[in-house]
Amino acid sequence: MSLIVQKYGGSSVADAESIKRVARRVVETKRQGNQVVVVVSAMGDTTDDLLDLAADITDHPQDREMDILLSSGERMSMALLAMAINQLGETAQSFTGSQAGMITDAIHGKARLIEVNPNRVHESLDSGHIGIVAGFQGMSRESKDITTMGRGGSDTTAVALAAAMNADVCEIYTDVDGVFTADPRVVSRARKIDVASSEDMLEMAANGSKVLHLRSVEYARRFGVKLHVRSSFSEKEGTWVIPDPEDKITIQEGEPLEQPIITGLAHATEARMTIAGIPDEPGRAAAIFNVVAEVGTNIDMIVQDVSDETKKTNISFTLPSDDGRKTLEALEAQKGAIGFEDLDFTPEVGKVSLVGGGMRHHPGVSAKFFSALRDAGINITLISTSEIRVSVITKIEDMERAVEALHTAFGLDSEEEATVYAGTGR
Amino acid sequence: MSLIVQKYGGSSVADAESIKRVARRVVETKRQGNQVVVVVSAMGDTTDDLLDLAADITDHPQDREMDILLSSGERMSMALLAMAINQLGETAQSFTGSQAGMITDAIHGKARLIEVNPNRVHESLDSGHIGIVAGFQGMSRESKDITTMGRGGSDTTAVALAAAMNADVCEIYTDVDGVFTADPRVVSRARKIDVASSEDMLEMAANGSKVLHLRSVEYARRFGVKLHVRSSFSEKEGTWVIPDPEDKITIQEGEPLEQPIITGLAHATEARMTIAGIPDEPGRAAAIFNVVAEVGTNIDMIVQDVSDETKKTNISFTLPSDDGRKTLEALEAQKGAIGFEDLDFTPEVGKVSLVGGGMRHHPGVSAKFFSALRDAGINITLISTSEIRVSVITKIEDMERAVEALHTAFGLDSEEEATVYAGTGR
């Protein structure tokens, strides 16, 4: 008997009809002979509505209270889903994050899991029930207060439970067919990826792919959880994300799915800062990065070059667009102390990344990559690579064209246009 | 320093503006030098909306799941109220029923309190915070599941907390000025009652008065809690309900409030069943009441009379209108076994009750009562009295006229018309 964890996001449980649809799917999974645990998000836009309500009341909500407020969303959907499942003749029991043993640190709003003790859920399954767990929430070990886990929290709940319960698979249900070789709204010939390693999916998520949250992919990778990202609106196979590349996924009869050399393309919008004319002396770069760190900005790509004649260096780096203004102001304030000549800030640039574990063993990927961009007449300003990823920064207006060109160059285009749902892929 | 418990119902916290208004009131109470605990209901119609959502999903919701669903309403309002209070510069901490130590039995949907351990709330107050507690909910000692407490649950939470914490007063905020000598929508000259004993208020609530729930008045009486029922829309003194009649309530300077001989009038709609021609033998009455009890019907007033010539007896009793049909069918089914001749069922009759502890020591109340009804040309079919109450059954079309006539006869009419709010008095 398999143990399957299924996670359904907000759009999958947006109203009574959707909840009943999910219930039918869950019951069918159980009747195929599996033990089933379901993790649910709040219905539809509930979380946003609660945030709006709080904003009507105060600009500075206490984080303890915000977590109590937000966690009520998942409690509502889990109870309604349990009722719908019971209506279909199976028995279901719902558990809050705390009751399901999701123990976190005390950081309200973005709590991290410390420990997962799903004993009550196990007992429920062993008694023949379907277990339902409220996603996105846990309990602080320290204060016994309810905590919420921030963006991707429900996915993380599902993966963490799957890890702790040794589930055979963690199915992430969303409103798209799976993870695509590129964003199908940008590349109409993008293909659904059949199977990819956790490692590759981590790079995709870290560099702009929005279907799976980075944190849950990290967790799945670390704890060896197999993910299956699929559509809640169809029975089609989705994208398998497997932690051990030696593992094979076989669907029905036939050959196991092959992992391709290249998994796909991710893209994201960032800001770029160039600091020009820095005296080429020890400590100057460190001083710059200290200033940036102090305002809480995360730096992504960094490039430094030195001019031999002038003995001055330029440093360029990329950062989240939202952090642009405060970083610019902080650096301008330190201009005299650090001694640079110029600050050049571009609020929006494109970052395009090609990802694939197969790159390790296939030389020539970089050559094909840069040739394709040159042939498309696209300028590159920064380059960053890892063993399994090549990323470049382009002008924002060139970003989507770059993704398309690379998608074609690497043979990722499908025969037909991808079906794009209205969903955001969450 | 006084400890004050305040309870705000759904209409008092219906939206962001209302919540902010309540917050201002709570903060003002604290700044007058009191420790304050606030019990809140769910916002506006939330509980009804959740019930509707559940009804869209299933006809037979599991009660465990229903309690999880319903309890999320109070959690939302308590968190939002805490935020609003914090915004005004005071600190507030919210507690679920479980966190506030409201321990109940395992009967979902209408759980009864077994124990109240408000240690965490005490600690919060001692640290200078305002404590906020979700009304209507607790935790089952047996299963550790969330339970909800049924009708009047939030009032009961407030009174139980006030008892356990030795509060100086429990203020019940509602959308009317207090409890009136009669329903002001029926008697335009009804007056707000200044002070009444718990015992009198118990009779009022048990016999149709809707402002205070019977259960919370019972609790207040048993545990010696002073209640103050007042409007959340004004600063006016409301109705004081005090457990010990020897206690005096003094408002500002001046004479203590006198408890009147007569507290007021309550009225309610019921059904009446008359079983005629019952053989006058031992056991027949018991058989009838067993049949009624088996279908779960509560009997209110009973009258039995015996005919000397025919040796047959008639029994009449009143019961909740909603239970009429099933009771009628059950009795009809037993007609042969019990041996009565006729069943006469009236789906709606009026029950009018005059309440006042002072009746004990003032003979003549009954005389005045029945004279007033006779003078108004109102027929009475059943009579029931206790030490502090006289109740009669009238035709449904005479009920309101009876209330008005008695109100005038007992000198309860005020000089001016009562201000009737749109609220239901909850």
GROMACS .gro file of C-alpha atoms in nm, chain A residues 60-412:
model
  353
   60HIS     CA    1   0.161   4.778   1.174
   61PRO     CA    2  -0.012   4.455   1.263
   62GLN     CA    3   0.150   4.247   1.536
   63ASP     CA    4   0.297   3.941   1.372
   64ARG     CA    5   0.160   3.706   1.638
   65GLU     CA    6  -0.190   3.832   1.568
   66MET     CA    7  -0.140   3.826   1.192
   67ASP     CA    8  -0.055   3.458   1.210
   68ILE     CA    9  -0.368   3.385   1.411
   69LEU     CA   10  -0.570   3.574   1.152
   70LEU     CA   11  -0.414   3.416   0.845
   71SER     CA   12  -0.418   3.062   0.979
   72SER     CA   13  -0.798   3.067   0.999
   73GLY     CA   14  -0.812   3.045   0.618
   74GLU     CA   15  -0.664   2.696   0.600
   75ARG     CA   16  -0.875   2.582   0.893
   76MET     CA   17  -1.189   2.668   0.702
   77SER     CA   18  -1.088   2.484   0.385
   78MET     CA   19  -0.965   2.176   0.569
   79ALA     CA   20  -1.291   2.142   0.758
   80LEU     CA   21  -1.501   2.188   0.443
   81LEU     CA   22  -1.290   1.936   0.251
   82ALA     CA   23  -1.329   1.684   0.534
   83MET     CA   24  -1.706   1.730   0.515
   84ALA     CA   25  -1.704   1.682   0.137
   85ILE     CA   26  -1.501   1.362   0.166
   86ASN     CA   27  -1.728   1.228   0.437
   87GLN     CA   28  -2.024   1.303   0.212
   88LEU     CA   29  -1.875   1.068  -0.049
   89GLY     CA   30  -1.866   0.780   0.193
   90GLU     CA   31  -1.506   0.787   0.308
   91THR     CA   32  -1.401   0.918   0.646
   92ALA     CA   33  -1.168   1.213   0.685
   93GLN     CA   34  -1.015   1.389   0.982
   94SER     CA   35  -0.868   1.735   0.964
   95PHE     CA   36  -0.565   1.855   1.160
   96THR     CA   37  -0.430   2.202   1.221
   97GLY     CA   38  -0.059   2.255   1.162
   98SER     CA   39  -0.007   2.218   1.533
   99GLN     CA   40  -0.212   1.899   1.559
  100ALA     CA   41  -0.021   1.752   1.264
  101GLY     CA   42   0.305   1.809   1.449
  102MET     CA   43   0.449   2.090   1.237
  103ILE     CA   44   0.686   2.245   1.492
  104THR     CA   45   0.853   2.569   1.389
  105ASP     CA   46   1.077   2.843   1.518
  106ALA     CA   47   0.921   3.156   1.659
  107ILE     CA   48   0.951   3.379   1.351
  108HIS     CA   49   0.593   3.480   1.277
  109GLY     CA   50   0.505   3.524   0.912
  110LYS     CA   51   0.796   3.318   0.780
  111ALA     CA   52   0.846   3.042   1.031
  112ARG     CA   53   1.087   2.761   0.949
  113LEU     CA   54   1.016   2.402   1.037
  114ILE     CA   55   1.226   2.260   1.319
  115GLU     CA   56   1.058   1.925   1.353
  116VAL     CA   57   0.769   1.729   1.208
  117ASN     CA   58   0.590   1.473   1.428
  118PRO     CA   59   0.290   1.344   1.234
  119ASN     CA   60   0.185   1.080   1.485
  120ARG     CA   61  -0.179   1.182   1.499
  121VAL     CA   62  -0.195   1.178   1.120
  122HIS     CA   63  -0.040   0.830   1.108
  123GLU     CA   64  -0.295   0.705   1.359
  124SER     CA   65  -0.571   0.853   1.154
  125LEU     CA   66  -0.449   0.677   0.839
  126ASP     CA   67  -0.405   0.350   1.023
  127SER     CA   68  -0.766   0.375   1.137
  128GLY     CA   69  -0.867   0.391   0.773
  129HIS     CA   70  -0.926   0.765   0.754
  130ILE     CA   71  -0.807   1.017   0.501
  131GLY     CA   72  -0.597   1.276   0.681
  132ILE     CA   73  -0.631   1.645   0.598
  133VAL     CA   74  -0.374   1.895   0.716
  134ALA     CA   75  -0.395   2.273   0.710
  135GLY     CA   76  -0.105   2.400   0.500
  136PHE     CA   77   0.107   2.706   0.566
  137GLN     CA   78   0.092   2.686   0.947
  138GLY     CA   79   0.264   2.532   1.242
  139MET     CA   80   0.325   2.588   1.611
  140SER     CA   81   0.624   2.759   1.766
  141ARG     CA   82   0.812   2.524   1.993
  142GLU     CA   83   0.914   2.815   2.212
  143SER     CA   84   0.593   3.006   2.265
  144LYS     CA   85   0.329   2.749   2.164
  145ASP     CA   86   0.183   3.018   1.940
  146ILE     CA   87   0.045   2.954   1.593
  147THR     CA   88   0.294   3.047   1.318
  148THR     CA   89   0.258   3.079   0.942
  149MET     CA   90   0.535   2.978   0.708
  150GLY     CA   91   0.548   3.248   0.445
  151ARG     CA   92   0.549   3.210   0.068
  152GLY     CA   93   0.536   2.852  -0.049
  153GLY     CA   94   0.426   2.750   0.298
  154SER     CA   95   0.160   2.504   0.189
  155ASP     CA   96   0.395   2.333  -0.056
  156THR     CA   97   0.652   2.308   0.221
  157THR     CA   98   0.397   2.159   0.460
  158ALA     CA   99   0.315   1.893   0.202
  159VAL     CA  100   0.676   1.804   0.126
  160ALA     CA  101   0.774   1.804   0.494
  161LEU     CA  102   0.487   1.571   0.580
  162ALA     CA  103   0.577   1.347   0.288
  163ALA     CA  104   0.933   1.331   0.417
  164ALA     CA  105   0.837   1.264   0.780
  165MET     CA  106   0.577   1.003   0.684
  166ASN     CA  107   0.797   0.832   0.422
  167ALA     CA  108   0.538   0.894   0.155
  168ASP     CA  109   0.584   0.730  -0.183
  169VAL     CA  110   0.513   1.057  -0.358
  170CYS     CA  111   0.408   1.412  -0.286
  171GLU     CA  112   0.162   1.532  -0.551
  172ILE     CA  113   0.145   1.909  -0.591
  173TYR     CA  114  -0.180   2.001  -0.762
  174THR     CA  115  -0.192   2.328  -0.947
  175ASP     CA  116  -0.380   2.492  -1.232
  176VAL     CA  117  -0.122   2.413  -1.502
  177ASP     CA  118  -0.019   2.076  -1.643
  178GLY     CA  119   0.324   2.075  -1.479
  179VAL     CA  120   0.653   2.257  -1.502
  180PHE     CA  121   0.732   2.365  -1.858
  181THR     CA  122   1.063   2.394  -2.043
  182ALA     CA  123   1.000   2.769  -2.036
  183ASP     CA  124   0.711   2.991  -1.927
  184PRO     CA  125   0.442   2.899  -2.181
  185ARG     CA  126   0.309   3.255  -2.172
  186VAL     CA  127   0.645   3.365  -2.318
  187VAL     CA  128   0.738   3.064  -2.533
  188SER     CA  129   0.429   2.928  -2.704
  189ARG     CA  130   0.613   2.608  -2.800
  190ALA     CA  131   0.721   2.527  -2.447
  191ARG     CA  132   0.682   2.160  -2.352
  192LYS     CA  133   0.575   2.008  -2.027
  193ILE     CA  134   0.879   1.852  -1.861
  194ASP     CA  135   0.817   1.481  -1.793
  195VAL     CA  136   1.090   1.428  -1.536
  196ALA     CA  137   1.369   1.637  -1.385
  197SER     CA  138   1.610   1.604  -1.096
  198SER     CA  139   1.548   1.801  -0.775
  199GLU     CA  140   1.880   1.967  -0.835
  200ASP     CA  141   1.774   2.099  -1.175
  201MET     CA  142   1.434   2.204  -1.042
  202LEU     CA  143   1.606   2.391  -0.761
  203GLU     CA  144   1.796   2.599  -1.015
  204MET     CA  145   1.479   2.656  -1.217
  205ALA     CA  146   1.290   2.776  -0.909
  206ALA     CA  147   1.579   2.989  -0.787
  207ASN     CA  148   1.607   3.164  -1.122
  208GLY     CA  149   1.251   3.257  -1.201
  209SER     CA  150   1.036   2.947  -1.256
  210LYS     CA  151   0.715   3.000  -1.063
  211VAL     CA  152   0.537   2.669  -1.053
  212LEU     CA  153   0.719   2.521  -0.757
  213HIS     CA  154   0.846   2.720  -0.461
  214LEU     CA  155   1.218   2.711  -0.406
  215ARG     CA  156   1.184   2.615  -0.042
  216SER     CA  157   0.973   2.309  -0.106
  217VAL     CA  158   1.206   2.189  -0.381
  218GLU     CA  159   1.500   2.233  -0.143
  219TYR     CA  160   1.318   2.035   0.121
  220ALA     CA  161   1.224   1.761  -0.125
  221ARG     CA  162   1.581   1.735  -0.240
  222ARG     CA  163   1.730   1.725   0.108
  223PHE     CA  164   1.487   1.464   0.238
  224GLY     CA  165   1.460   1.254  -0.074
  225VAL     CA  166   1.092   1.319  -0.151
  226LYS     CA  167   0.958   1.246  -0.500
  227LEU     CA  168   0.735   1.528  -0.625
  228HIS     CA  169   0.471   1.505  -0.895
  229VAL     CA  170   0.346   1.844  -1.007
  230ARG     CA  171   0.021   1.810  -1.195
  231SER     CA  172  -0.306   1.973  -1.288
  232SER     CA  173  -0.606   1.943  -1.055
  233PHE     CA  174  -0.828   1.974  -1.361
  234SER     CA  175  -0.717   1.660  -1.547
  235GLU     CA  176  -0.581   1.311  -1.501
  236LYS     CA  177  -0.273   1.373  -1.713
  237GLU     CA  178   0.074   1.292  -1.585
  238GLY     CA  179   0.255   1.608  -1.479
  239THR     CA  180   0.618   1.676  -1.405
  240TRP     CA  181   0.807   1.433  -1.185
  241VAL     CA  182   1.082   1.586  -0.973
  242ILE     CA  183   1.308   1.319  -0.829
  243PRO     CA  184   1.585   1.356  -0.573
  244ASP     CA  185   1.807   1.072  -0.695
  245PRO     CA  186   1.896   1.096  -1.062
  246GLU     CA  187   1.956   0.721  -1.069
  247ASP     CA  188   1.590   0.669  -0.986
  248LYS     CA  189   1.364   0.596  -1.275
  249ILE     CA  190   1.003   0.691  -1.310
  250THR     CA  191   0.790   0.446  -1.506
  251ILE     CA  192   0.437   0.532  -1.611
  252GLN     CA  193   0.222   0.231  -1.670
  253GLU     CA  194   0.406  -0.013  -1.901
  254GLY     CA  195   0.685   0.100  -2.119
  255GLU     CA  196   1.025   0.253  -2.089
  256PRO     CA  197   1.117   0.455  -1.786
  257LEU     CA  198   1.116   0.831  -1.846
  258GLU     CA  199   1.454   0.962  -1.947
  259GLN     CA  200   1.594   1.268  -1.785
  260PRO     CA  201   1.699   1.507  -2.058
  261ILE     CA  202   2.032   1.681  -2.069
  262ILE     CA  203   1.865   2.019  -2.050
  263THR     CA  204   1.567   2.064  -1.821
  264GLY     CA  205   1.457   2.405  -1.936
  265LEU     CA  206   1.478   2.783  -1.919
  266ALA     CA  207   1.386   3.018  -1.638
  267HIS     CA  208   1.372   3.394  -1.655
  268ALA     CA  209   1.326   3.674  -1.403
  269THR     CA  210   1.329   4.052  -1.382
  270GLU     CA  211   1.594   4.207  -1.157
  271ALA     CA  212   1.765   4.538  -1.103
  272ARG     CA  213   2.132   4.605  -1.179
  273MET     CA  214   2.373   4.830  -1.000
  274THR     CA  215   2.712   4.925  -1.140
  275ILE     CA  216   2.963   5.102  -0.917
  276ALA     CA  217   3.235   5.256  -1.131
  277GLY     CA  218   3.579   5.393  -1.053
  278ILE     CA  219   3.643   5.218  -0.721
  279PRO     CA  220   4.006   5.252  -0.603
  280ASP     CA  221   4.162   4.909  -0.654
  281GLU     CA  222   4.261   4.856  -0.290
  282PRO     CA  223   4.191   4.580  -0.045
  283GLY     CA  224   3.868   4.627   0.151
  284ARG     CA  225   3.680   4.845  -0.095
  285ALA     CA  226   3.466   4.564  -0.235
  286ALA     CA  227   3.396   4.438   0.116
  287ALA     CA  228   3.288   4.785   0.222
  288ILE     CA  229   3.043   4.804  -0.068
  289PHE     CA  230   2.890   4.467   0.009
  290ASN     CA  231   2.862   4.555   0.379
  291VAL     CA  232   2.659   4.864   0.292
  292VAL     CA  233   2.430   4.656   0.072
  293ALA     CA  234   2.392   4.386   0.336
  294GLU     CA  235   2.306   4.638   0.602
  295VAL     CA  236   1.994   4.749   0.419
  296GLY     CA  237   1.892   4.386   0.390
  297THR     CA  238   1.938   4.345   0.015
  298ASN     CA  239   2.025   4.006  -0.129
  299ILE     CA  240   2.274   4.020  -0.412
  300ASP     CA  241   2.234   3.774  -0.699
  301MET     CA  242   2.502   3.795  -0.969
  302ILE     CA  243   2.829   3.980  -0.924
  303VAL     CA  244   3.091   4.079  -1.179
  304GLN     CA  245   3.405   4.275  -1.110
  305ASP     CA  246   3.656   4.403  -1.359
  306VAL     CA  247   3.982   4.588  -1.313
  307SER     CA  248   4.130   4.851  -1.537
  308ASP     CA  249   4.507   4.819  -1.560
  309GLU     CA  250   4.578   5.177  -1.657
  310THR     CA  251   4.370   5.363  -1.406
  311LYS     CA  252   4.400   5.111  -1.121
  312LYS     CA  253   4.031   5.144  -1.068
  313THR     CA  254   3.775   4.872  -1.068
  314ASN     CA  255   3.406   4.846  -1.157
  315ILE     CA  256   3.167   4.619  -0.974
  316SER     CA  257   2.829   4.524  -1.116
  317PHE     CA  258   2.570   4.318  -0.940
  318THR     CA  259   2.204   4.228  -0.970
  319LEU     CA  260   1.946   4.249  -0.692
  320PRO     CA  261   1.566   4.223  -0.651
  321SER     CA  262   1.394   4.517  -0.818
  322ASP     CA  263   1.204   4.597  -0.497
  323ASP     CA  264   1.530   4.655  -0.309
  324GLY     CA  265   1.667   4.894  -0.572
  325ARG     CA  266   1.578   5.226  -0.421
  326LYS     CA  267   1.702   5.162  -0.068
  327THR     CA  268   2.027   5.014  -0.198
  328LEU     CA  269   2.089   5.311  -0.425
  329GLU     CA  270   2.033   5.555  -0.141
  330ALA     CA  271   2.256   5.361   0.095
  331LEU     CA  272   2.542   5.352  -0.155
  332GLU     CA  273   2.507   5.718  -0.249
  333ALA     CA  274   2.534   5.803   0.119
  334GLN     CA  275   2.866   5.618   0.137
  335LYS     CA  276   3.016   5.760  -0.180
  336GLY     CA  277   3.281   5.961   0.000
  337ALA     CA  278   3.375   5.689   0.243
  338ILE     CA  279   3.418   5.423  -0.023
  339GLY     CA  280   3.558   5.658  -0.282
  340PHE     CA  281   3.393   5.544  -0.603
  341GLU     CA  282   3.322   5.773  -0.892
  342ASP     CA  283   2.989   5.672  -1.031
  343LEU     CA  284   2.674   5.477  -0.955
  344ASP     CA  285   2.470   5.345  -1.245
  345PHE     CA  286   2.137   5.190  -1.156
  346THR     CA  287   1.907   5.009  -1.399
  347PRO     CA  288   1.574   4.928  -1.229
  348GLU     CA  289   1.486   4.646  -1.468
  349VAL     CA  290   1.705   4.399  -1.648
  350GLY     CA  291   1.633   4.048  -1.768
  351LYS     CA  292   1.797   3.740  -1.626
  352VAL     CA  293   1.778   3.430  -1.847
  353SER     CA  294   1.896   3.091  -1.720
  354LEU     CA  295   1.943   2.759  -1.893
  355VAL     CA  296   1.929   2.467  -1.652
  356GLY     CA  297   2.027   2.106  -1.691
  357GLY     CA  298   2.226   1.855  -1.490
  358GLY     CA  299   2.337   1.702  -1.816
  359MET     CA  300   2.553   2.009  -1.879
  360ARG     CA  301   2.817   1.858  -1.658
  361HIS     CA  302   2.895   1.584  -1.903
  362HIS     CA  303   2.821   1.763  -2.229
  363PRO     CA  304   3.072   2.024  -2.331
  364GLY     CA  305   2.953   2.264  -2.593
  365VAL     CA  306   2.649   2.386  -2.406
  366SER     CA  307   2.801   2.727  -2.340
  367ALA     CA  308   2.909   2.761  -2.701
  368LYS     CA  309   2.561   2.684  -2.828
  369PHE     CA  310   2.414   2.918  -2.566
  370PHE     CA  311   2.618   3.224  -2.661
  371SER     CA  312   2.595   3.152  -3.033
  372ALA     CA  313   2.218   3.145  -3.015
  373LEU     CA  314   2.208   3.480  -2.840
  374ARG     CA  315   2.458   3.632  -3.081
  375ASP     CA  316   2.255   3.506  -3.376
  376ALA     CA  317   1.946   3.669  -3.225
  377GLY     CA  318   2.134   3.997  -3.189
  378ILE     CA  319   2.101   4.007  -2.812
  379ASN     CA  320   2.361   4.182  -2.599
  380ILE     CA  321   2.472   4.026  -2.275
  381THR     CA  322   2.599   4.232  -1.984
  382LEU     CA  323   2.666   3.985  -1.701
  383ILE     CA  324   2.732   3.612  -1.706
  384SER     CA  325   2.711   3.366  -1.420
  385THR     CA  326   2.743   2.989  -1.437
  386SER     CA  327   2.730   2.686  -1.215
  387GLU     CA  328   2.785   2.319  -1.296
  388ILE     CA  329   2.428   2.287  -1.411
  389ARG     CA  330   2.324   2.639  -1.505
  390VAL     CA  331   2.420   2.923  -1.737
  391SER     CA  332   2.268   3.263  -1.660
  392VAL     CA  333   2.302   3.594  -1.841
  393ILE     CA  334   2.170   3.944  -1.791
  394THR     CA  335   2.007   4.112  -2.089
  395LYS     CA  336   1.827   4.440  -2.146
  396ILE     CA  337   1.473   4.402  -2.016
  397GLU     CA  338   1.331   4.445  -2.366
  398ASP     CA  339   1.544   4.155  -2.494
  399MET     CA  340   1.459   3.909  -2.219
  400GLU     CA  341   1.167   3.725  -2.372
  401ARG     CA  342   1.331   3.710  -2.714
  402ALA     CA  343   1.637   3.556  -2.553
  403VAL     CA  344   1.429   3.286  -2.389
  404GLU     CA  345   1.260   3.202  -2.719
  405ALA     CA  346   1.587   3.189  -2.911
  406LEU     CA  347   1.752   2.960  -2.658
  407HIS     CA  348   1.445   2.737  -2.638
  408THR     CA  349   1.465   2.676  -3.012
  409ALA     CA  350   1.843   2.644  -3.022
  410PHE     CA  351   1.840   2.370  -2.761
  411GLY     CA  352   1.570   2.170  -2.936
  412LEU     CA  353   1.313   2.223  -2.666
   0.00000   0.00000   0.00000
